[in-house]
């Protein structure tokens, strides 16, 4: 296993991490990533194996490490988050959420999502504007808010809280970001407690009402409900916002976005967009017991990086992986994870992307970029803070 040094804050790397992935993967399925001080899995086979491995988990064998006192509010939510749980505790909460994310319920949202997309496009200005702010960020946050039973009018505040919290999962978080995340968590939690109290008194059929109703029957604590609600609101839009923006630039680069967003080709197009430029590039796992995977030997407590962005472009798994080929053959992409932590919202994200892109390029066939796009200055979350366009 060769050692590589590549700063996740290097601007050139952030804009194009794929060149590094290709160089590193050529030496084997795993490398030692010096900047992270851990092994990193780069091949599709090793990443999928790690995500599904019963002896690799989201948290160390002894549980989450301690948090500094200035992160008390963030820590309180993180300890009860579905992402920080394993075994029976994880299975119990995941089962509750799956009741809302049924195939029938998600498919039934298609007309509502279509109407929303048309409404947003109706408000596009005549002059150049930011497509991320006007469309890509609006569709997912409004949809998840409606699914949970939250007034979409709060979407601006939800976005602010979410951005501050997910910044904690990036590389080398500074004190300012930690303070912002803790403040956002405290405000988000207080607001949700009020909303949940209202849902308990007056159920409305949304997921938050269902969680309140399940509190006694399924022995849910108030802290678990708040943490689960925050996770659903954050995860329900953060990645999809970036996935939509990335897909728009990918489609424009083909010169034929109208061809790929037709109903008969759009499902394959969405999968290929998620494969070739995913919004999340790394998930990490901890070894619960001794594990050897991809040539990396892990002792209990060791952390390993599963590099999703590299796995999705593994030439062993996909022919000419850097080429955009909707409908291509190959294994399941890694963009939504795998195993017991496979993304609950994957069907909803796929539906939102398909409809949003179909409607966008049908209504705006002359959509063009008016300025070169640049990915946000963050590696783990790979997306555009803005996309200046003209219709």
CSV table of C-alpha atoms in Angstrom, one decimal:
chain,number,residue,atom,x,y,z
A,1,UNK,CA,0.0,0.0,0.0
A,2,UNK,CA,1.7,3.2,-1.2
A,3,UNK,CA,1.6,6.5,0.7
A,4,UNK,CA,0.3,9.6,-1.0
A,5,UNK,CA,0.2,13.2,0.1
A,6,UNK,CA,-2.7,15.3,-1.3
A,7,UNK,CA,-4.1,18.2,0.7
A,8,UNK,CA,-7.9,18.2,0.6
A,9,UNK,CA,-7.7,22.0,0.7
A,10,UNK,CA,-5.5,22.4,-2.4
A,11,UNK,CA,-7.6,24.5,-4.8
A,12,UNK,CA,-6.7,22.6,-7.9
A,13,UNK,CA,-7.5,19.3,-6.2
A,14,UNK,CA,-10.9,20.6,-5.0
A,15,UNK,CA,-11.8,21.6,-8.6
A,16,UNK,CA,-10.7,18.3,-10.0
A,17,UNK,CA,-10.0,15.4,-7.6
A,18,UNK,CA,-10.3,12.8,-10.3
A,19,UNK,CA,-6.8,13.2,-11.6
A,20,UNK,CA,-5.4,12.3,-8.2
A,21,UNK,CA,-7.8,9.4,-7.8
A,22,UNK,CA,-6.6,7.9,-11.1
A,23,UNK,CA,-2.9,8.2,-10.2
A,24,UNK,CA,-3.4,6.8,-6.8
A,25,UNK,CA,-5.8,4.0,-7.8
A,26,UNK,CA,-3.3,2.8,-10.5
A,27,UNK,CA,-1.0,1.7,-7.6
A,28,UNK,CA,-3.7,-0.5,-6.0
A,29,UNK,CA,-7.2,-0.6,-4.5
A,30,UNK,CA,-5.9,1.1,-1.3
A,31,UNK,CA,-3.4,3.8,-0.4
A,32,UNK,CA,-2.2,5.5,2.7
A,33,UNK,CA,-3.5,9.0,2.5
A,34,UNK,CA,-0.9,11.0,4.5
A,35,UNK,CA,-3.0,14.1,5.0
A,36,UNK,CA,-5.8,12.1,6.6
A,37,UNK,CA,-3.4,9.7,8.4
A,38,UNK,CA,-5.5,6.7,7.4
A,39,UNK,CA,-5.8,4.2,4.5
A,40,UNK,CA,-8.1,5.2,1.7
A,41,UNK,CA,-10.0,2.7,-0.5
A,42,UNK,CA,-10.2,3.8,-4.2
A,43,UNK,CA,-11.5,0.8,-6.2
A,44,UNK,CA,-15.2,0.1,-6.7
A,45,UNK,CA,-14.8,-3.4,-5.3
A,46,UNK,CA,-13.0,-2.4,-2.1
A,47,UNK,CA,-15.3,0.6,-1.4
A,48,UNK,CA,-18.4,-1.5,-1.8
A,49,UNK,CA,-17.0,-4.3,0.3
A,50,UNK,CA,-16.1,-1.8,3.1
A,51,UNK,CA,-19.5,-0.1,3.0
A,52,UNK,CA,-21.2,-3.5,3.4
A,53,UNK,CA,-18.6,-5.1,5.8
A,54,UNK,CA,-20.2,-6.2,9.2
A,55,UNK,CA,-17.0,-5.4,11.0
A,56,UNK,CA,-16.7,-1.8,9.7
A,57,UNK,CA,-19.0,0.8,11.3
A,58,UNK,CA,-19.7,4.5,11.3
A,59,UNK,CA,-18.4,5.0,14.8
A,60,UNK,CA,-15.4,3.5,16.8
A,61,UNK,CA,-15.8,0.3,18.9
A,62,UNK,CA,-16.1,2.4,22.1
A,63,UNK,CA,-18.6,4.8,20.6
A,64,UNK,CA,-18.3,8.4,19.5
A,65,UNK,CA,-15.2,10.2,20.7
A,66,UNK,CA,-15.7,13.1,23.2
A,67,UNK,CA,-16.7,16.6,22.1
A,68,UNK,CA,-15.2,19.8,23.4
A,69,UNK,CA,-17.5,21.7,25.8
A,70,UNK,CA,-18.2,24.4,23.2
A,71,UNK,CA,-19.8,21.7,21.1
A,72,UNK,CA,-22.3,20.5,23.7
A,73,UNK,CA,-25.4,21.2,21.6
A,74,UNK,CA,-24.0,19.7,18.4
A,75,UNK,CA,-22.8,16.6,20.4
A,76,UNK,CA,-26.2,16.1,22.0
A,77,UNK,CA,-27.8,15.7,18.5
A,78,UNK,CA,-24.9,13.8,17.0
A,79,UNK,CA,-25.0,11.1,19.7
A,80,UNK,CA,-28.6,10.3,18.8
A,81,UNK,CA,-28.2,10.7,15.0
A,82,UNK,CA,-29.1,7.7,12.9
A,83,UNK,CA,-25.7,8.1,11.2
A,84,UNK,CA,-23.9,7.6,14.6
A,85,UNK,CA,-25.8,4.4,15.6
A,86,UNK,CA,-25.2,0.8,14.8
A,87,UNK,CA,-26.9,-2.5,15.5
A,88,UNK,CA,-30.4,-2.7,17.0
A,89,UNK,CA,-30.5,1.0,17.9
A,90,UNK,CA,-29.9,1.9,14.3
A,91,UNK,CA,-32.3,-0.7,12.9
A,92,UNK,CA,-35.1,0.5,15.2
A,93,UNK,CA,-34.9,4.1,14.0
A,94,UNK,CA,-34.3,3.3,10.4
A,95,UNK,CA,-37.4,1.1,10.4
A,96,UNK,CA,-39.5,4.0,11.6
A,97,UNK,CA,-38.3,6.3,8.8
A,98,UNK,CA,-38.7,3.7,6.1
A,99,UNK,CA,-42.4,3.7,6.9
A,100,UNK,CA,-42.5,7.2,5.3
A,101,UNK,CA,-40.1,6.6,2.5
A,102,UNK,CA,-42.2,3.9,0.8
A,103,UNK,CA,-42.0,3.5,-2.9
A,104,UNK,CA,-45.7,4.3,-3.3
A,105,UNK,CA,-45.4,7.5,-1.3
A,106,UNK,CA,-42.3,8.7,-3.1
A,107,UNK,CA,-43.8,8.0,-6.5
A,108,UNK,CA,-47.0,9.8,-5.4
A,109,UNK,CA,-45.0,13.0,-5.0
A,110,UNK,CA,-44.1,13.3,-8.7
A,111,UNK,CA,-47.0,15.6,-9.7
A,112,UNK,CA,-46.3,17.9,-6.7
A,113,UNK,CA,-42.6,18.0,-7.6
A,114,UNK,CA,-43.4,18.7,-11.3
A,115,UNK,CA,-45.7,21.6,-10.3
A,116,UNK,CA,-43.1,23.0,-8.0
A,117,UNK,CA,-40.4,23.0,-10.7
A,118,UNK,CA,-42.7,24.8,-13.1
A,119,UNK,CA,-43.6,27.4,-10.4
A,120,UNK,CA,-39.9,28.1,-9.7
A,121,UNK,CA,-39.1,28.4,-13.4
A,122,UNK,CA,-42.0,30.8,-13.9
A,123,UNK,CA,-40.1,33.2,-11.6
A,124,UNK,CA,-36.8,33.1,-13.4
A,125,UNK,CA,-35.7,36.6,-14.3
A,126,UNK,CA,-34.9,37.8,-17.9
A,127,UNK,CA,-31.3,38.8,-17.0
A,128,UNK,CA,-28.6,36.3,-15.9
A,129,UNK,CA,-29.2,34.8,-12.5
A,130,UNK,CA,-27.9,32.2,-10.0
A,131,UNK,CA,-29.5,28.9,-10.8
A,132,UNK,CA,-28.4,27.3,-7.6
A,133,UNK,CA,-30.3,29.9,-5.5
A,134,UNK,CA,-33.3,30.1,-7.8
A,135,UNK,CA,-33.8,26.4,-8.5
A,136,UNK,CA,-31.3,23.7,-7.5
A,137,UNK,CA,-31.4,24.6,-3.8
A,138,UNK,CA,-35.2,25.3,-3.8
A,139,UNK,CA,-36.5,22.1,-5.1
A,140,UNK,CA,-35.0,19.6,-2.6
A,141,UNK,CA,-35.5,21.8,0.5
A,142,UNK,CA,-39.2,22.5,-0.3
A,143,UNK,CA,-39.9,18.9,-1.1
A,144,UNK,CA,-38.3,17.5,2.1
A,145,UNK,CA,-40.1,20.2,4.2
A,146,UNK,CA,-43.4,19.2,2.7
A,147,UNK,CA,-42.7,15.5,3.3
A,148,UNK,CA,-42.0,16.1,6.9
A,149,UNK,CA,-44.8,18.5,7.3
A,150,UNK,CA,-42.8,21.7,7.8
A,151,UNK,CA,-43.8,25.0,6.3
A,152,UNK,CA,-41.5,25.6,3.3
A,153,UNK,CA,-41.6,29.3,4.1
A,154,UNK,CA,-38.8,28.4,6.7
A,155,UNK,CA,-36.5,27.1,4.0
A,156,UNK,CA,-34.1,30.0,4.1
A,157,UNK,CA,-33.4,29.4,7.8
A,158,UNK,CA,-33.3,25.6,7.3
A,159,UNK,CA,-30.6,26.0,4.7
A,160,UNK,CA,-28.6,28.2,6.9
A,161,UNK,CA,-28.8,25.8,9.9
A,162,UNK,CA,-28.0,22.9,7.7
A,163,UNK,CA,-25.0,24.5,6.0
A,164,UNK,CA,-23.5,25.4,9.4
A,165,UNK,CA,-24.0,21.8,10.7
A,166,UNK,CA,-22.7,19.8,7.8
A,167,UNK,CA,-19.5,22.0,7.8
A,168,UNK,CA,-18.5,19.8,10.7
A,169,UNK,CA,-18.0,16.9,8.4
A,170,UNK,CA,-15.3,18.5,6.3
A,171,UNK,CA,-11.6,18.4,6.7
A,172,UNK,CA,-9.8,20.5,9.4
A,173,UNK,CA,-12.8,22.3,10.8
A,174,UNK,CA,-11.7,25.5,12.6
A,175,UNK,CA,-13.1,27.0,15.8
A,176,UNK,CA,-15.3,29.5,14.0
A,177,UNK,CA,-17.0,26.7,12.1
A,178,UNK,CA,-17.4,24.7,15.3
A,179,UNK,CA,-19.1,27.6,17.1
A,180,UNK,CA,-21.3,28.3,14.1
A,181,UNK,CA,-22.4,24.6,14.0
A,182,UNK,CA,-23.1,24.5,17.7
A,183,UNK,CA,-25.2,27.7,17.5
A,184,UNK,CA,-27.1,26.4,14.5
A,185,UNK,CA,-27.8,23.1,16.3
A,186,UNK,CA,-29.1,24.8,19.4
A,187,UNK,CA,-31.4,27.0,17.3
A,188,UNK,CA,-32.5,24.2,15.1
A,189,UNK,CA,-33.3,22.0,18.1
A,190,UNK,CA,-35.3,24.6,19.9
A,191,UNK,CA,-37.3,25.4,16.8
A,192,UNK,CA,-38.0,21.7,16.2
A,193,UNK,CA,-39.1,21.1,19.7
A,194,UNK,CA,-41.7,23.8,19.2
A,195,UNK,CA,-42.8,22.3,15.8
A,196,UNK,CA,-43.0,18.8,17.3
A,197,UNK,CA,-45.2,20.1,20.1
A,198,UNK,CA,-47.5,21.5,17.6
A,199,UNK,CA,-47.6,18.3,15.6
A,200,UNK,CA,-48.4,16.3,18.7
A,201,UNK,CA,-51.4,18.5,19.4
A,202,UNK,CA,-52.5,18.7,15.8
A,203,UNK,CA,-51.2,15.9,13.5
A,204,UNK,CA,-51.1,16.7,9.8
A,205,UNK,CA,-50.1,13.4,8.1
A,206,UNK,CA,-46.4,14.5,7.7
A,207,UNK,CA,-43.4,12.5,8.8
A,208,UNK,CA,-42.9,14.6,11.9
A,209,UNK,CA,-46.4,13.9,13.0
A,210,UNK,CA,-45.8,10.2,12.5
A,211,UNK,CA,-42.7,10.3,14.6
A,212,UNK,CA,-44.6,12.1,17.4
A,213,UNK,CA,-47.3,9.4,17.2
A,214,UNK,CA,-44.7,6.7,17.4
A,215,UNK,CA,-43.0,8.2,20.5
A,216,UNK,CA,-44.8,6.1,23.0
A,217,UNK,CA,-45.5,2.9,20.9
A,218,UNK,CA,-41.9,2.7,19.7
A,219,UNK,CA,-40.2,4.1,22.8
A,220,UNK,CA,-38.7,7.0,21.1
A,221,UNK,CA,-37.1,9.6,23.3
A,222,UNK,CA,-37.6,13.4,22.7
A,223,UNK,CA,-33.8,13.6,21.9
A,224,UNK,CA,-34.1,10.8,19.3
A,225,UNK,CA,-37.0,12.5,17.6
A,226,UNK,CA,-35.2,15.9,17.4
A,227,UNK,CA,-31.9,14.3,16.1
A,228,UNK,CA,-33.8,12.2,13.6
A,229,UNK,CA,-35.8,15.2,12.4
A,230,UNK,CA,-32.6,17.3,11.9
A,231,UNK,CA,-30.9,14.5,10.0
A,232,UNK,CA,-33.9,14.1,7.7
A,233,UNK,CA,-34.1,17.8,7.0
A,234,UNK,CA,-30.4,18.1,6.4
A,235,UNK,CA,-29.8,14.9,4.5
A,236,UNK,CA,-33.0,15.4,2.6
A,237,UNK,CA,-31.6,18.3,0.6
A,238,UNK,CA,-27.9,19.0,1.1
A,239,UNK,CA,-26.6,16.3,-1.3
A,240,UNK,CA,-29.4,16.7,-3.8
A,241,UNK,CA,-28.8,20.4,-4.1
A,242,UNK,CA,-25.2,19.7,-5.2
A,243,UNK,CA,-26.2,16.7,-7.3
A,244,UNK,CA,-28.6,18.9,-9.3
A,245,UNK,CA,-26.0,21.6,-9.9
A,246,UNK,CA,-23.4,19.1,-10.9
A,247,UNK,CA,-25.8,17.4,-13.3
A,248,UNK,CA,-26.7,20.8,-15.0
A,249,UNK,CA,-23.1,21.5,-15.8
A,250,UNK,CA,-22.5,17.9,-16.9
A,251,UNK,CA,-25.5,18.0,-19.2
A,252,UNK,CA,-24.5,21.4,-20.6
A,253,UNK,CA,-21.0,20.1,-21.4
A,254,UNK,CA,-22.5,17.3,-23.6
A,255,UNK,CA,-24.1,20.0,-25.8
A,256,UNK,CA,-27.3,17.9,-25.9
A,257,UNK,CA,-29.1,18.4,-22.6
A,258,UNK,CA,-32.5,18.2,-24.3
A,259,UNK,CA,-31.7,14.7,-25.6
A,260,UNK,CA,-30.6,13.3,-22.2
A,261,UNK,CA,-33.6,14.8,-20.3
A,262,UNK,CA,-36.3,13.2,-22.4
A,263,UNK,CA,-38.6,10.9,-20.3
A,264,UNK,CA,-37.2,7.8,-22.1
A,265,UNK,CA,-33.6,8.6,-21.3
A,266,UNK,CA,-33.8,10.6,-18.1
A,267,UNK,CA,-33.5,7.7,-15.6
A,268,UNK,CA,-30.2,6.6,-17.1
A,269,UNK,CA,-29.1,10.2,-17.3
A,270,UNK,CA,-29.6,10.7,-13.6
A,271,UNK,CA,-27.6,7.6,-12.7
A,272,UNK,CA,-24.8,8.7,-14.9
A,273,UNK,CA,-24.7,12.2,-13.5
A,274,UNK,CA,-24.6,10.8,-10.0
A,275,UNK,CA,-21.8,8.4,-11.0
A,276,UNK,CA,-19.5,10.8,-12.9
A,277,UNK,CA,-19.7,13.7,-10.5
A,278,UNK,CA,-21.2,12.7,-7.1
A,279,UNK,CA,-22.0,15.3,-4.4
A,280,UNK,CA,-20.3,13.4,-1.7
A,281,UNK,CA,-16.8,12.0,-2.1
A,282,UNK,CA,-15.8,10.3,1.2
A,283,UNK,CA,-17.5,8.3,3.8
A,284,UNK,CA,-15.3,6.9,6.7
A,285,UNK,CA,-15.7,3.6,8.6
A,286,UNK,CA,-14.1,2.3,11.8
A,287,UNK,CA,-12.9,-1.2,12.3
A,288,UNK,CA,-14.8,-3.0,15.1
A,289,UNK,CA,-12.6,-6.1,14.8
A,290,UNK,CA,-9.4,-6.9,12.8
A,291,UNK,CA,-10.2,-6.4,9.1
A,292,UNK,CA,-8.1,-6.8,5.9
A,293,UNK,CA,-9.7,-5.1,2.9
A,294,UNK,CA,-8.2,-3.9,-0.4
A,295,UNK,CA,-4.7,-4.6,0.9
A,296,UNK,CA,-5.3,-2.4,4.0
A,297,UNK,CA,-4.9,-4.1,7.3
A,298,UNK,CA,-7.1,-2.5,10.1
A,299,UNK,CA,-7.0,-3.1,13.8
A,300,UNK,CA,-10.0,-2.4,16.0
A,301,UNK,CA,-10.5,1.4,16.2
A,302,UNK,CA,-8.6,2.1,13.0
A,303,UNK,CA,-10.4,4.5,10.5
A,304,UNK,CA,-10.6,3.9,6.8
A,305,UNK,CA,-11.8,6.3,4.0
A,306,UNK,CA,-14.2,5.0,1.4
A,307,UNK,CA,-13.6,7.3,-1.6
A,308,UNK,CA,-16.9,7.3,-3.4
A,309,UNK,CA,-15.7,9.7,-6.1
A,310,UNK,CA,-12.8,7.4,-7.0
A,311,UNK,CA,-14.9,4.2,-6.9
A,312,UNK,CA,-17.4,5.6,-9.3
A,313,UNK,CA,-14.6,6.1,-11.9
A,314,UNK,CA,-12.8,2.8,-11.5
A,315,UNK,CA,-11.9,1.6,-15.0
A,316,UNK,CA,-12.2,-2.0,-13.7
A,317,UNK,CA,-15.8,-1.4,-13.0
A,318,UNK,CA,-16.8,1.0,-15.8
A,319,UNK,CA,-15.5,1.2,-19.3
A,320,UNK,CA,-14.1,4.6,-20.2
A,321,UNK,CA,-15.3,5.9,-16.8
A,322,UNK,CA,-14.5,9.6,-17.5
A,323,UNK,CA,-17.0,9.6,-20.4
A,324,UNK,CA,-20.6,10.5,-20.0
A,325,UNK,CA,-22.6,7.5,-21.1
A,326,UNK,CA,-26.2,7.3,-19.8
A,327,UNK,CA,-27.6,3.8,-19.8
A,328,UNK,CA,-24.1,2.3,-19.4
A,329,UNK,CA,-23.6,-1.1,-18.0
A,330,UNK,CA,-21.7,-1.6,-14.8
A,331,UNK,CA,-22.2,-2.2,-11.0
A,332,UNK,CA,-24.3,-0.1,-8.7
A,333,UNK,CA,-22.8,3.3,-8.2
A,334,UNK,CA,-21.5,4.2,-4.7
A,335,UNK,CA,-22.9,7.7,-4.5
A,336,UNK,CA,-25.6,6.7,-2.0
A,337,UNK,CA,-23.4,4.5,0.1
A,338,UNK,CA,-24.3,0.8,0.6
A,339,UNK,CA,-25.1,-1.7,3.4
A,340,UNK,CA,-27.1,-0.9,6.5
A,341,UNK,CA,-26.3,2.9,6.1
A,342,UNK,CA,-27.5,3.1,2.5
A,343,UNK,CA,-29.1,6.4,1.9
A,344,UNK,CA,-32.8,6.3,3.0
A,345,UNK,CA,-33.7,9.2,0.6
A,346,UNK,CA,-32.1,7.7,-2.5
A,347,UNK,CA,-35.4,7.1,-4.3
A,348,UNK,CA,-36.6,10.6,-3.5
A,349,UNK,CA,-33.3,12.2,-4.7
A,350,UNK,CA,-33.5,10.3,-7.9
A,351,UNK,CA,-37.1,11.3,-8.5
A,352,UNK,CA,-36.3,15.0,-7.7
A,353,UNK,CA,-33.4,15.0,-10.1
A,354,UNK,CA,-35.2,13.3,-12.9
A,355,UNK,CA,-38.2,15.7,-12.8
A,356,UNK,CA,-36.2,18.8,-12.0
A,357,UNK,CA,-33.9,18.3,-15.0
A,358,UNK,CA,-36.6,17.2,-17.4
A,359,UNK,CA,-38.7,20.3,-16.6
A,360,UNK,CA,-35.7,22.7,-16.6
A,361,UNK,CA,-34.4,21.8,-20.0
A,362,UNK,CA,-37.9,21.4,-21.5
A,363,UNK,CA,-38.8,24.9,-20.3
A,364,UNK,CA,-35.4,26.5,-20.9
A,365,UNK,CA,-33.8,24.9,-24.0
A,366,UNK,CA,-31.5,27.9,-24.4
A,367,UNK,CA,-30.1,27.6,-20.9
A,368,UNK,CA,-26.4,28.6,-20.9
A,369,UNK,CA,-23.7,29.4,-18.4
A,370,UNK,CA,-22.7,33.1,-18.2
A,371,UNK,CA,-19.6,32.5,-16.1
A,372,UNK,CA,-17.3,29.6,-15.6
A,373,UNK,CA,-18.5,27.5,-12.6
A,374,UNK,CA,-16.3,26.8,-9.7
A,375,UNK,CA,-16.8,24.1,-7.0
A,376,UNK,CA,-17.2,25.3,-3.4
A,377,UNK,CA,-14.0,25.4,-1.4
A,378,UNK,CA,-14.7,22.1,0.3
A,379,UNK,CA,-13.7,18.7,-0.7
A,380,UNK,CA,-16.0,16.2,1.0
A,381,UNK,CA,-19.1,18.0,-0.3
A,382,UNK,CA,-18.5,18.5,-4.0
A,383,UNK,CA,-20.8,21.1,-5.5
A,384,UNK,CA,-21.3,24.6,-6.8
A,385,UNK,CA,-22.1,27.5,-4.4
A,386,UNK,CA,-23.5,29.3,-7.5
A,387,UNK,CA,-24.2,28.7,-11.2
A,388,UNK,CA,-24.7,31.9,-13.2
A,389,UNK,CA,-26.9,31.2,-16.2
A,390,UNK,CA,-29.1,32.9,-18.7
A,391,UNK,CA,-32.3,31.5,-20.3
